[in-house]
Amino acid sequence: MGLFYFPGSRSCEQDGFNQQRVQLDVQRIPAAIEDMLKPVVEDLGFEWVGGEFRGGPSGLLRVYIDHPDGMTLDHCADVSHALAGVLDVEDPFPGAYRLEVSSPGVERPMFRTEDFARFVGHRVRLRLYKPVAKQKKFEGVIQGVDGEDITVLVDEVGELVFRFEEAEKAHLVYEFADNSKRGRNKRKKRRTARK
């Protein structure tokens, strides 16, 4: 599970925090903003995973970072403070927004072609901008990357080949070690003796 750091509220939440509300109109941050923020993250010794922005009255800038030794709330707070300083000076977004610094978590978002190459053999869930065979949402195993072309073996469909820019959103899918026990009712039936 990932960590979130919200500078305004000084709290840490687990993955899934208000996901319904945050999903609306979320887009990858523009390259110019990534170019401004990525060096700050890397200078602090962290990996820049990617970023998302949602505008509107309750704007949100979410930045994902990682570290080889794992992430802590203090890591998220340190990066948040450094990014807030840059954002206050540069002021790249109109209106108010909240900065959220997060670890990518077990269902890591995929922001670049290199992310797909790094996780060949892993399950991914993705949504394309345009439908393929009347469908936009797919889940399957990443088979490979050839330039900008990504191949995913989709369950019950076969190979899906798409260009990275055709993917609206993608993230890894966490697989439980033993799926046979997932969701099973663990209560045992009681046997009653009749007289």
PDB file of C-alpha atoms in Angstrom:
ATOM      1  CA  MET A   1       0.000   0.000   0.000  1.00  0.00           C
ATOM      2  CA  GLY A   2       1.158   3.517  -0.696  1.00  0.00           C
ATOM      3  CA  LEU A   3       1.566   6.521   1.536  1.00  0.00           C
ATOM      4  CA  PHE A   4      -0.025   9.904   0.834  1.00  0.00           C
ATOM      5  CA  TYR A   5       1.159  13.150   2.356  1.00  0.00           C
ATOM      6  CA  PHE A   6      -1.152  16.173   2.357  1.00  0.00           C
ATOM      7  CA  PRO A   7       0.756  19.282   3.482  1.00  0.00           C
ATOM      8  CA  GLY A   8      -2.429  21.172   4.370  1.00  0.00           C
ATOM      9  CA  SER A   9      -3.711  18.503   6.722  1.00  0.00           C
ATOM     10  CA  ARG A  10      -0.371  16.967   7.747  1.00  0.00           C
ATOM     11  CA  SER A  11      -1.742  13.440   7.532  1.00  0.00           C
ATOM     12  CA  CYS A  12      -0.923  10.134   5.924  1.00  0.00           C
ATOM     13  CA  GLU A  13      -3.612   7.939   4.382  1.00  0.00           C
ATOM     14  CA  GLN A  14      -3.478   4.488   2.833  1.00  0.00           C
ATOM     15  CA  ASP A  15      -4.194   3.806  -0.862  1.00  0.00           C
ATOM     16  CA  GLY A  16      -7.818   4.198  -1.803  1.00  0.00           C
ATOM     17  CA  PHE A  17      -8.341   7.561  -0.062  1.00  0.00           C
ATOM     18  CA  ASN A  18     -11.476   9.026  -1.595  1.00  0.00           C
ATOM     19  CA  GLN A  19     -10.723   7.367  -4.954  1.00  0.00           C
ATOM     20  CA  GLN A  20     -14.204   8.077  -6.385  1.00  0.00           C
ATOM     21  CA  ARG A  21     -13.830  11.833  -6.046  1.00  0.00           C
ATOM     22  CA  VAL A  22     -10.199  11.995  -7.152  1.00  0.00           C
ATOM     23  CA  GLN A  23     -10.747   9.987 -10.358  1.00  0.00           C
ATOM     24  CA  LEU A  24     -12.722  12.759 -12.099  1.00  0.00           C
ATOM     25  CA  ASP A  25     -10.842  14.529 -14.928  1.00  0.00           C
ATOM     26  CA  VAL A  26      -7.397  13.472 -13.720  1.00  0.00           C
ATOM     27  CA  GLN A  27      -4.718  13.955 -16.380  1.00  0.00           C
ATOM     28  CA  ARG A  28      -0.978  13.417 -16.556  1.00  0.00           C
ATOM     29  CA  ILE A  29       0.865  16.604 -15.740  1.00  0.00           C
ATOM     30  CA  PRO A  30       2.289  18.489 -18.737  1.00  0.00           C
ATOM     31  CA  ALA A  31       5.923  17.771 -19.678  1.00  0.00           C
ATOM     32  CA  ALA A  32       7.005  21.335 -18.810  1.00  0.00           C
ATOM     33  CA  ILE A  33       5.757  20.921 -15.226  1.00  0.00           C
ATOM     34  CA  GLU A  34       7.359  17.489 -14.931  1.00  0.00           C
ATOM     35  CA  ASP A  35      10.641  19.006 -16.163  1.00  0.00           C
ATOM     36  CA  MET A  36      10.358  21.618 -13.395  1.00  0.00           C
ATOM     37  CA  LEU A  37       9.517  19.191 -10.546  1.00  0.00           C
ATOM     38  CA  LYS A  38      11.430  16.015 -11.437  1.00  0.00           C
ATOM     39  CA  PRO A  39      14.938  17.438 -10.702  1.00  0.00           C
ATOM     40  CA  VAL A  40      13.776  18.558  -7.237  1.00  0.00           C
ATOM     41  CA  VAL A  41      12.615  15.015  -6.433  1.00  0.00           C
ATOM     42  CA  GLU A  42      15.765  13.408  -7.851  1.00  0.00           C
ATOM     43  CA  ASP A  43      18.087  15.865  -6.059  1.00  0.00           C
ATOM     44  CA  LEU A  44      16.559  14.628  -2.785  1.00  0.00           C
ATOM     45  CA  GLY A  45      17.499  11.043  -3.733  1.00  0.00           C
ATOM     46  CA  PHE A  46      14.071   9.785  -4.818  1.00  0.00           C
ATOM     47  CA  GLU A  47      12.774   8.281  -8.047  1.00  0.00           C
ATOM     48  CA  TRP A  48      10.265  10.408  -9.943  1.00  0.00           C
ATOM     49  CA  VAL A  49       7.447   8.000 -10.860  1.00  0.00           C
ATOM     50  CA  GLY A  50       5.041  10.543 -12.387  1.00  0.00           C
ATOM     51  CA  GLY A  51       2.354  13.057 -11.667  1.00  0.00           C
ATOM     52  CA  GLU A  52      -1.336  13.776 -12.216  1.00  0.00           C
ATOM     53  CA  PHE A  53      -3.373  16.952 -12.092  1.00  0.00           C
ATOM     54  CA  ARG A  54      -7.079  17.625 -11.706  1.00  0.00           C
ATOM     55  CA  GLY A  55      -8.236  21.197 -12.137  1.00  0.00           C
ATOM     56  CA  GLY A  56     -11.442  22.826 -11.013  1.00  0.00           C
ATOM     57  CA  PRO A  57     -12.598  24.231  -7.686  1.00  0.00           C
ATOM     58  CA  SER A  58     -10.928  21.440  -5.691  1.00  0.00           C
ATOM     59  CA  GLY A  59      -7.775  21.055  -7.773  1.00  0.00           C
ATOM     60  CA  LEU A  60      -5.247  18.352  -6.996  1.00  0.00           C
ATOM     61  CA  LEU A  61      -1.621  17.898  -8.023  1.00  0.00           C
ATOM     62  CA  ARG A  62      -0.545  14.355  -7.148  1.00  0.00           C
ATOM     63  CA  VAL A  63       3.148  13.451  -7.425  1.00  0.00           C
ATOM     64  CA  TYR A  64       4.314   9.835  -7.104  1.00  0.00           C
ATOM     65  CA  ILE A  65       7.812   9.143  -5.787  1.00  0.00           C
ATOM     66  CA  ASP A  66       9.711   6.015  -4.820  1.00  0.00           C
ATOM     67  CA  HIS A  67      12.922   5.010  -3.073  1.00  0.00           C
ATOM     68  CA  PRO A  68      14.909   1.748  -3.291  1.00  0.00           C
ATOM     69  CA  ASP A  69      14.805   1.376   0.513  1.00  0.00           C
ATOM     70  CA  GLY A  70      11.032   1.939   0.680  1.00  0.00           C
ATOM     71  CA  MET A  71       8.978   4.997   1.502  1.00  0.00           C
ATOM     72  CA  THR A  72       8.088   6.645   4.793  1.00  0.00           C
ATOM     73  CA  LEU A  73       5.789   9.500   5.715  1.00  0.00           C
ATOM     74  CA  ASP A  74       8.875  11.635   6.412  1.00  0.00           C
ATOM     75  CA  HIS A  75      10.097  11.019   2.844  1.00  0.00           C
ATOM     76  CA  CYS A  76       6.752  12.207   1.456  1.00  0.00           C
ATOM     77  CA  ALA A  77       6.789  15.249   3.761  1.00  0.00           C
ATOM     78  CA  ASP A  78      10.350  16.239   2.790  1.00  0.00           C
ATOM     79  CA  VAL A  79       9.566  16.049  -0.922  1.00  0.00           C
ATOM     80  CA  SER A  80       6.258  17.855  -0.424  1.00  0.00           C
ATOM     81  CA  HIS A  81       7.971  20.785   1.312  1.00  0.00           C
ATOM     82  CA  ALA A  82      10.620  21.027  -1.422  1.00  0.00           C
ATOM     83  CA  LEU A  83       8.027  20.895  -4.227  1.00  0.00           C
ATOM     84  CA  ALA A  84       5.769  23.411  -2.474  1.00  0.00           C
ATOM     85  CA  GLY A  85       8.621  25.929  -2.485  1.00  0.00           C
ATOM     86  CA  VAL A  86       9.116  25.564  -6.243  1.00  0.00           C
ATOM     87  CA  LEU A  87       5.383  25.622  -6.961  1.00  0.00           C
ATOM     88  CA  ASP A  88       4.877  28.758  -4.850  1.00  0.00           C
ATOM     89  CA  VAL A  89       7.537  30.598  -6.872  1.00  0.00           C
ATOM     90  CA  GLU A  90       6.646  29.271 -10.344  1.00  0.00           C
ATOM     91  CA  ASP A  91       2.843  29.192  -9.841  1.00  0.00           C
ATOM     92  CA  PRO A  92       2.227  26.898 -12.869  1.00  0.00           C
ATOM     93  CA  PHE A  93      -1.498  26.231 -12.332  1.00  0.00           C
ATOM     94  CA  PRO A  94      -4.339  28.752 -12.265  1.00  0.00           C
ATOM     95  CA  GLY A  95      -6.464  28.769  -9.134  1.00  0.00           C
ATOM     96  CA  ALA A  96      -6.110  26.861  -5.903  1.00  0.00           C
ATOM     97  CA  TYR A  97      -5.058  23.227  -5.738  1.00  0.00           C
ATOM     98  CA  ARG A  98      -3.820  20.722  -3.167  1.00  0.00           C
ATOM     99  CA  LEU A  99      -0.371  19.115  -3.461  1.00  0.00           C
ATOM    100  CA  GLU A 100      -0.283  15.411  -2.622  1.00  0.00           C
ATOM    101  CA  VAL A 101       2.982  13.448  -2.546  1.00  0.00           C
ATOM    102  CA  SER A 102       2.545   9.685  -2.569  1.00  0.00           C
ATOM    103  CA  SER A 103       4.394   6.429  -2.953  1.00  0.00           C
ATOM    104  CA  PRO A 104       3.169   4.507  -6.008  1.00  0.00           C
ATOM    105  CA  GLY A 105       1.830   1.642  -3.880  1.00  0.00           C
ATOM    106  CA  VAL A 106       1.368  -1.944  -5.019  1.00  0.00           C
ATOM    107  CA  GLU A 107      -0.867  -0.910  -7.921  1.00  0.00           C
ATOM    108  CA  ARG A 108       1.786   1.405  -9.332  1.00  0.00           C
ATOM    109  CA  PRO A 109       0.585   3.844 -12.010  1.00  0.00           C
ATOM    110  CA  MET A 110       2.303   3.657 -15.406  1.00  0.00           C
ATOM    111  CA  PHE A 111       3.368   7.063 -16.734  1.00  0.00           C
ATOM    112  CA  ARG A 112       5.969   6.177 -19.377  1.00  0.00           C
ATOM    113  CA  THR A 113       6.752   3.488 -21.939  1.00  0.00           C
ATOM    114  CA  GLU A 114       9.731   2.595 -19.732  1.00  0.00           C
ATOM    115  CA  ASP A 115       7.320   1.669 -16.927  1.00  0.00           C
ATOM    116  CA  PHE A 116       5.751  -0.992 -19.155  1.00  0.00           C
ATOM    117  CA  ALA A 117       9.218  -2.300 -20.138  1.00  0.00           C
ATOM    118  CA  ARG A 118      10.271  -2.462 -16.478  1.00  0.00           C
ATOM    119  CA  PHE A 119       7.220  -4.534 -15.533  1.00  0.00           C
ATOM    120  CA  VAL A 120       7.070  -7.057 -18.403  1.00  0.00           C
ATOM    121  CA  GLY A 121       5.381 -10.195 -17.054  1.00  0.00           C
ATOM    122  CA  HIS A 122       3.215  -8.264 -14.565  1.00  0.00           C
ATOM    123  CA  ARG A 123      -0.549  -7.745 -14.727  1.00  0.00           C
ATOM    124  CA  VAL A 124      -1.786  -4.332 -15.788  1.00  0.00           C
ATOM    125  CA  ARG A 125      -5.183  -2.652 -15.983  1.00  0.00           C
ATOM    126  CA  LEU A 126      -5.521   0.054 -18.599  1.00  0.00           C
ATOM    127  CA  ARG A 127      -8.007   2.378 -20.225  1.00  0.00           C
ATOM    128  CA  LEU A 128      -7.524   3.561 -23.801  1.00  0.00           C
ATOM    129  CA  TYR A 129      -8.720   6.900 -25.163  1.00  0.00           C
ATOM    130  CA  LYS A 130     -10.477   5.193 -28.094  1.00  0.00           C
ATOM    131  CA  PRO A 131     -12.226   1.808 -28.072  1.00  0.00           C
ATOM    132  CA  VAL A 132     -10.666  -1.287 -29.603  1.00  0.00           C
ATOM    133  CA  ALA A 133     -13.268  -3.931 -30.507  1.00  0.00           C
ATOM    134  CA  LYS A 134     -15.911  -1.736 -28.786  1.00  0.00           C
ATOM    135  CA  GLN A 135     -13.975  -1.736 -25.523  1.00  0.00           C
ATOM    136  CA  LYS A 136     -11.744   0.813 -23.762  1.00  0.00           C
ATOM    137  CA  LYS A 137     -10.852  -1.028 -20.546  1.00  0.00           C
ATOM    138  CA  PHE A 138      -8.524  -4.038 -20.545  1.00  0.00           C
ATOM    139  CA  GLU A 139      -6.636  -6.183 -18.064  1.00  0.00           C
ATOM    140  CA  GLY A 140      -3.829  -8.578 -18.888  1.00  0.00           C
ATOM    141  CA  VAL A 141      -0.128  -9.370 -18.671  1.00  0.00           C
ATOM    142  CA  ILE A 142       2.481  -7.066 -20.202  1.00  0.00           C
ATOM    143  CA  GLN A 143       4.263  -9.085 -22.908  1.00  0.00           C
ATOM    144  CA  GLY A 144       6.757  -6.551 -24.188  1.00  0.00           C
ATOM    145  CA  VAL A 145       7.601  -3.100 -25.491  1.00  0.00           C
ATOM    146  CA  ASP A 146       8.938  -2.285 -28.961  1.00  0.00           C
ATOM    147  CA  GLY A 147       9.632   1.431 -29.266  1.00  0.00           C
ATOM    148  CA  GLU A 148       6.305   3.084 -28.418  1.00  0.00           C
ATOM    149  CA  ASP A 149       4.306  -0.105 -29.095  1.00  0.00           C
ATOM    150  CA  ILE A 150       3.189  -2.024 -26.019  1.00  0.00           C
ATOM    151  CA  THR A 151       1.867  -5.584 -26.154  1.00  0.00           C
ATOM    152  CA  VAL A 152      -0.480  -6.885 -23.464  1.00  0.00           C
ATOM    153  CA  LEU A 153      -1.934 -10.401 -23.401  1.00  0.00           C
ATOM    154  CA  VAL A 154      -5.539  -9.606 -22.491  1.00  0.00           C
ATOM    155  CA  ASP A 155      -7.619 -12.186 -20.663  1.00  0.00           C
ATOM    156  CA  GLU A 156     -10.010 -14.056 -22.993  1.00  0.00           C
ATOM    157  CA  VAL A 157      -9.210 -11.703 -25.919  1.00  0.00           C
ATOM    158  CA  GLY A 158      -5.598 -12.282 -26.935  1.00  0.00           C
ATOM    159  CA  GLU A 159      -2.804  -9.862 -27.759  1.00  0.00           C
ATOM    160  CA  LEU A 160      -3.528  -6.159 -27.652  1.00  0.00           C
ATOM    161  CA  VAL A 161      -0.899  -3.912 -29.245  1.00  0.00           C
ATOM    162  CA  PHE A 162      -1.226  -0.178 -28.681  1.00  0.00           C
ATOM    163  CA  ARG A 163       0.965   2.898 -28.722  1.00  0.00           C
ATOM    164  CA  PHE A 164       1.733   4.457 -25.358  1.00  0.00           C
ATOM    165  CA  GLU A 165      -0.018   7.733 -26.200  1.00  0.00           C
ATOM    166  CA  GLU A 166      -3.245   5.776 -26.839  1.00  0.00           C
ATOM    167  CA  ALA A 167      -3.392   4.801 -23.141  1.00  0.00           C
ATOM    168  CA  GLU A 168      -5.400   7.235 -21.046  1.00  0.00           C
ATOM    169  CA  LYS A 169      -4.482   5.516 -17.787  1.00  0.00           C
ATOM    170  CA  ALA A 170      -2.695   2.345 -16.707  1.00  0.00           C
ATOM    171  CA  HIS A 171      -1.583   0.763 -13.446  1.00  0.00           C
ATOM    172  CA  LEU A 172      -0.236  -2.538 -12.181  1.00  0.00           C
ATOM    173  CA  VAL A 173      -2.692  -5.007 -10.677  1.00  0.00           C
ATOM    174  CA  TYR A 174      -1.789  -6.512  -7.323  1.00  0.00           C
ATOM    175  CA  GLU A 175      -2.203 -10.281  -7.334  1.00  0.00           C
ATOM    176  CA  PHE A 176      -2.912 -12.082  -4.095  1.00  0.00           C
ATOM    177  CA  ALA A 177      -0.613 -15.033  -3.413  1.00  0.00           C
ATOM    178  CA  ASP A 178      -3.518 -17.463  -3.027  1.00  0.00           C
ATOM    179  CA  ASN A 179      -6.598 -16.366  -4.975  1.00  0.00           C
ATOM    180  CA  SER A 180      -8.536 -19.476  -3.962  1.00  0.00           C
ATOM    181  CA  LYS A 181      -9.067 -18.112  -0.428  1.00  0.00           C
ATOM    182  CA  ARG A 182      -9.945 -14.573  -1.476  1.00  0.00           C
ATOM    183  CA  GLY A 183     -13.545 -13.697  -0.709  1.00  0.00           C
ATOM    184  CA  ARG A 184     -14.357 -17.091   0.739  1.00  0.00           C
ATOM    185  CA  ASN A 185     -16.674 -17.140   3.717  1.00  0.00           C
ATOM    186  CA  LYS A 186     -14.528 -18.472   6.538  1.00  0.00           C
ATOM    187  CA  ARG A 187     -17.368 -19.342   8.900  1.00  0.00           C
ATOM    188  CA  LYS A 188     -17.894 -23.039   9.252  1.00  0.00           C
ATOM    189  CA  LYS A 189     -21.360 -24.460   9.097  1.00  0.00           C
ATOM    190  CA  ARG A 190     -22.687 -25.611  12.426  1.00  0.00           C
ATOM    191  CA  ARG A 191     -24.075 -29.054  12.685  1.00  0.00           C
ATOM    192  CA  THR A 192     -27.063 -29.371  14.916  1.00  0.00           C
ATOM    193  CA  ALA A 193     -28.023 -32.601  16.544  1.00  0.00           C
ATOM    194  CA  ARG A 194     -31.676 -33.524  16.349  1.00  0.00           C
ATOM    195  CA  LYS A 195     -33.317 -35.460  19.104  1.00  0.00           C
TER     196      LYS A 195
END
